[in-house]
């Protein structure tokens, strides 16, 4: 199946529009009907482009047929500017499989491999993807934190601006994920003084001014969600996310065109369900608390789209 058959659009096209018009397209991680419909309705209500990000473990959780069935059931129109993206593809093979079932973009994450391996594999998937009008994202540098169910990365190293131009030229990657101080998961910063390295980002942009850049690990870890989780039986301590002002700067004043958000939606989902169950102890209909979770995720996506990424009304 080709992504256009599902009403999806080219991820590259939506990122180029973001690059020209100084906003960022959100890539929200989804993994079930509730998160998928929350993100799609947020995009619809705000007339804004959005990228549905699916990790390999989310794909395994849903199954390919269920995912494509859900996307097909959402009746997406190309005029809505919605893309479907494989997040953190771990092999050329898994990226090819995603392209074959209808993804409009894939990330091949070889950032922990040697530079030569990263270049060779990214170039291989770019050849396959571009023949099918599919967009490729790659990564240089390493983010710390939890990247997927199986990968817990202790290290982080910033992207080296000196190697990005050569990498883009040799690989034909469409976009590049950069490491400038973000990390995956809920524990991104030790203190409010930890800032993103916009100096490194500026150097990267000078080298590759026409390449859309991607920011992973960009959740801000809203304190309201954490407070509700803790108030209603959870226990999350010392979490800290990316400062929203810095995220807004990245979205509107730099070449960051795609911003990845997963943890915030997980926290919103969990907070809403815990609160709903604790305040409605007699309820046992899952549709009720899952609806509360879906509404919370939708509202949070709308907040980011309108106030932070400025992708509102950018179709
Ligand atoms: O960056 C990775 C995402 O947060 C995906 O995590 O594999 O648990 O779905 P996951
Ligand atoms: P967060 O953990 O900050 O939401 O990161 C999401 C991400 O980078 C998905 O690829
Ligand atoms: Zn990521």
Coordinates of N, CA, C and O in Angstrom, one line a residue, residues 181-248:
X181 N 20.9 18.6 23.6 CA 20.6 18.6 25.0 C 19.3 18.1 25.4 O 18.9 18.1 26.6
X182 N 18.5 17.6 24.5 CA 17.2 16.9 24.9 C 17.5 15.5 25.2 O 18.6 15.0 24.8
X183 N 16.5 14.8 25.8 CA 16.7 13.3 26.0 C 15.3 12.7 26.1 O 14.3 13.4 26.3
X184 N 15.2 11.4 25.9 CA 13.9 10.8 26.0 C 13.5 10.5 27.4 O 14.3 10.4 28.3
X185 N 12.2 10.5 27.6 CA 11.6 10.1 28.9 C 11.3 11.3 29.8 O 11.3 12.5 29.3
X186 N 11.1 11.1 31.1 CA 10.5 12.1 32.0 C 11.6 12.8 32.8 O 11.3 13.7 33.6
X187 N 12.9 12.3 32.6 CA 13.9 12.9 33.5 C 15.0 13.5 32.6 O 16.1 13.0 32.4
X188 N 14.7 14.7 32.1 CA 15.6 15.3 31.1 C 16.6 16.2 31.6 O 17.7 16.4 31.0
X189 N 16.3 16.9 32.8 CA 17.2 17.9 33.3 C 17.3 17.7 34.8 O 16.3 17.3 35.5
X190 N 18.5 18.0 35.3 CA 18.7 18.0 36.7 C 18.3 19.3 37.4 O 17.8 19.3 38.5
X191 N 18.5 20.4 36.6 CA 18.1 21.7 37.2 C 17.6 22.6 36.1 O 17.8 22.3 34.9
X192 N 16.8 23.6 36.6 CA 16.2 24.5 35.6 C 17.2 25.3 34.9 O 16.9 25.9 33.8
X193 N 18.5 25.3 35.3 CA 19.5 26.0 34.6 C 20.0 25.2 33.4 O 20.7 25.8 32.5
X194 N 19.7 23.9 33.2 CA 20.2 23.2 32.1 C 19.4 23.7 30.8 O 18.2 23.6 30.8
X195 N 20.2 24.2 29.9 CA 19.6 24.8 28.7 C 19.9 24.0 27.4 O 21.0 23.3 27.4
X196 N 19.1 24.2 26.4 CA 19.4 23.5 25.1 C 20.6 24.3 24.5 O 20.8 25.5 24.7
X197 N 21.4 23.5 23.7 CA 22.6 24.1 23.1 C 22.3 24.8 21.8 O 22.6 24.2 20.7
X198 N 21.7 25.9 21.8 CA 21.4 26.6 20.6 C 22.6 27.1 19.8 O 22.6 27.3 18.6
X199 N 23.7 27.2 20.6 CA 25.0 27.6 19.9 C 25.4 26.4 18.9 O 25.8 26.7 17.8
X200 N 25.2 25.2 19.3 CA 25.5 24.1 18.5 C 24.5 24.0 17.3 O 24.9 23.8 16.1
X201 N 23.3 24.2 17.6 CA 22.2 24.2 16.6 C 22.6 25.3 15.5 O 22.4 25.0 14.3
X202 N 23.0 26.4 15.9 CA 23.3 27.5 14.9 C 24.5 27.0 14.0 O 24.4 27.2 12.8
X203 N 25.5 26.4 14.6 CA 26.6 25.9 13.8 C 26.1 24.8 12.8 O 26.6 24.8 11.6
X204 N 25.2 24.0 13.2 CA 24.7 22.9 12.4 C 23.9 23.6 11.2 O 24.1 23.2 10.0
X205 N 23.1 24.5 11.5 CA 22.3 25.2 10.5 C 23.1 25.9 9.5 O 22.8 26.0 8.3
X206 N 24.2 26.5 9.9 CA 25.1 27.2 9.0 C 25.7 26.2 7.9 O 25.9 26.5 6.8
X207 N 25.9 25.0 8.4 CA 26.5 23.9 7.5 C 25.4 23.4 6.5 O 25.7 23.1 5.4
X208 N 24.2 23.2 7.0 CA 23.1 22.6 6.2 C 21.8 23.4 6.3 O 20.8 23.0 6.8
X209 N 21.9 24.6 5.7 CA 20.7 25.6 5.8 C 19.4 25.1 5.2 O 18.4 25.6 5.6
X210 N 19.5 24.1 4.3 CA 18.3 23.7 3.6 C 17.7 22.4 4.1 O 16.7 21.9 3.6
X211 N 18.4 21.8 5.1 CA 17.9 20.5 5.6 C 17.0 20.7 6.8 O 17.4 21.3 7.8
X212 N 15.8 20.3 6.7 CA 14.9 20.3 7.9 C 15.5 19.5 9.1 O 16.0 18.4 8.9
X213 N 15.5 20.1 10.3 CA 16.1 19.5 11.4 C 15.0 19.0 12.4 O 13.9 19.5 12.3
X214 N 15.3 18.0 13.1 CA 14.3 17.3 14.0 C 14.8 17.3 15.4 O 16.0 17.0 15.7
X215 N 13.9 17.6 16.3 CA 14.2 17.5 17.7 C 13.4 16.4 18.4 O 12.2 16.4 18.5
X216 N 14.2 15.4 18.8 CA 13.6 14.3 19.6 C 13.7 14.7 21.1 O 14.3 15.6 21.5
X217 N 13.0 13.9 21.9 CA 13.0 14.0 23.3 C 12.6 15.4 23.8 O 13.2 16.0 24.7
X218 N 11.5 15.9 23.2 CA 11.1 17.3 23.4 C 10.0 17.5 24.4 O 9.4 18.6 24.5
X219 N 9.5 16.5 25.1 CA 8.4 16.6 26.0 C 8.8 17.6 27.1 O 9.9 17.7 27.6
X220 N 7.8 18.4 27.6 CA 8.1 19.4 28.6 C 7.7 18.8 30.0 O 8.0 19.4 31.0
X221 N 7.1 17.7 30.0 CA 6.7 17.0 31.3 C 5.9 17.9 32.2 O 6.4 18.4 33.3
X222 N 4.6 18.2 31.8 CA 3.8 19.1 32.5 C 3.6 18.7 34.0 O 3.3 17.6 34.3
X223 N 3.8 19.7 34.8 CA 3.8 19.4 36.3 C 2.3 19.1 36.7 O 2.1 18.2 37.6
X224 N 1.3 19.6 36.0 CA -0.1 19.3 36.3 C -0.3 17.8 36.1 O -1.0 17.2 37.0
X225 N 0.2 17.2 35.1 CA 0.0 15.8 34.9 C 0.7 15.0 36.0 O 0.2 14.0 36.5
X226 N 2.0 15.4 36.2 CA 2.7 14.6 37.3 C 2.0 14.8 38.6 O 1.9 13.8 39.4
X227 N 1.5 16.0 38.9 CA 0.8 16.2 40.2 C -0.4 15.3 40.3 O -0.7 14.7 41.4
X228 N -1.2 15.2 39.2 CA -2.4 14.4 39.3 C -2.0 12.9 39.4 O -2.7 12.2 40.1
X229 N -1.0 12.5 38.7 CA -0.6 11.1 38.8 C -0.2 10.8 40.3 O -0.7 9.8 40.9
X230 N 0.6 11.7 40.9 CA 1.0 11.5 42.3 C -0.2 11.6 43.3 O -0.3 10.8 44.2
X231 N -1.1 12.5 43.0 CA -2.2 12.7 43.9 C -3.1 11.5 43.9 O -3.7 11.2 44.9
X232 N -3.2 10.9 42.8 CA -4.2 9.7 42.7 C -3.5 8.4 42.6 O -3.9 7.5 41.8
X233 N -2.4 8.2 43.4 CA -1.9 6.9 43.6 C -0.6 6.6 42.9 O 0.0 5.5 43.1
X234 N -0.1 7.5 42.0 CA 1.1 7.2 41.3 C 2.4 7.7 42.1 O 2.2 8.2 43.2
X235 N 3.5 7.5 41.5 CA 4.7 7.9 42.2 C 5.8 8.3 41.2 O 6.5 7.4 40.7
X236 N 5.8 9.5 40.8 CA 6.8 10.0 39.8 C 7.6 11.1 40.5 O 7.0 12.1 40.8
X237 N 8.8 10.9 40.7 CA 9.6 11.9 41.5 C 10.7 12.5 40.6 O 11.3 11.8 39.8
X238 N 11.0 13.8 40.9 CA 12.2 14.4 40.2 C 12.1 14.5 38.7 O 13.2 14.5 38.0
X239 N 11.0 14.4 38.1 CA 10.9 14.5 36.7 C 11.1 16.0 36.3 O 10.7 16.9 37.0
X240 N 11.7 16.2 35.1 CA 11.8 17.5 34.6 C 12.0 17.5 33.0 O 12.7 16.7 32.5
X241 N 11.2 18.3 32.3 CA 11.2 18.3 30.9 C 11.9 19.5 30.3 O 12.6 20.2 31.0
X242 N 11.6 19.7 29.0 CA 12.2 20.8 28.3 C 11.4 22.0 28.5 O 10.2 22.0 28.5
X243 N 12.1 23.1 28.7 CA 11.4 24.4 29.0 C 10.6 24.8 27.8 O 11.1 24.8 26.6
X244 N 9.4 25.2 28.0 CA 8.5 25.5 26.9 C 8.9 26.7 26.1 O 8.7 26.8 24.9
X245 N 9.5 27.7 26.8 CA 10.0 28.9 26.0 C 11.1 28.5 25.0 O 11.2 29.0 23.9
X246 N 12.0 27.6 25.5 CA 13.1 27.1 24.6 C 12.5 26.3 23.4 O 13.0 26.4 22.3
X247 N 11.5 25.6 23.7 CA 10.8 24.7 22.7 C 10.2 25.7 21.7 O 10.3 25.4 20.4
X248 N 9.5 26.7 22.1 CA 8.9 27.7 21.2 C 10.0 28.4 20.4 O 9.8 28.6 19.2

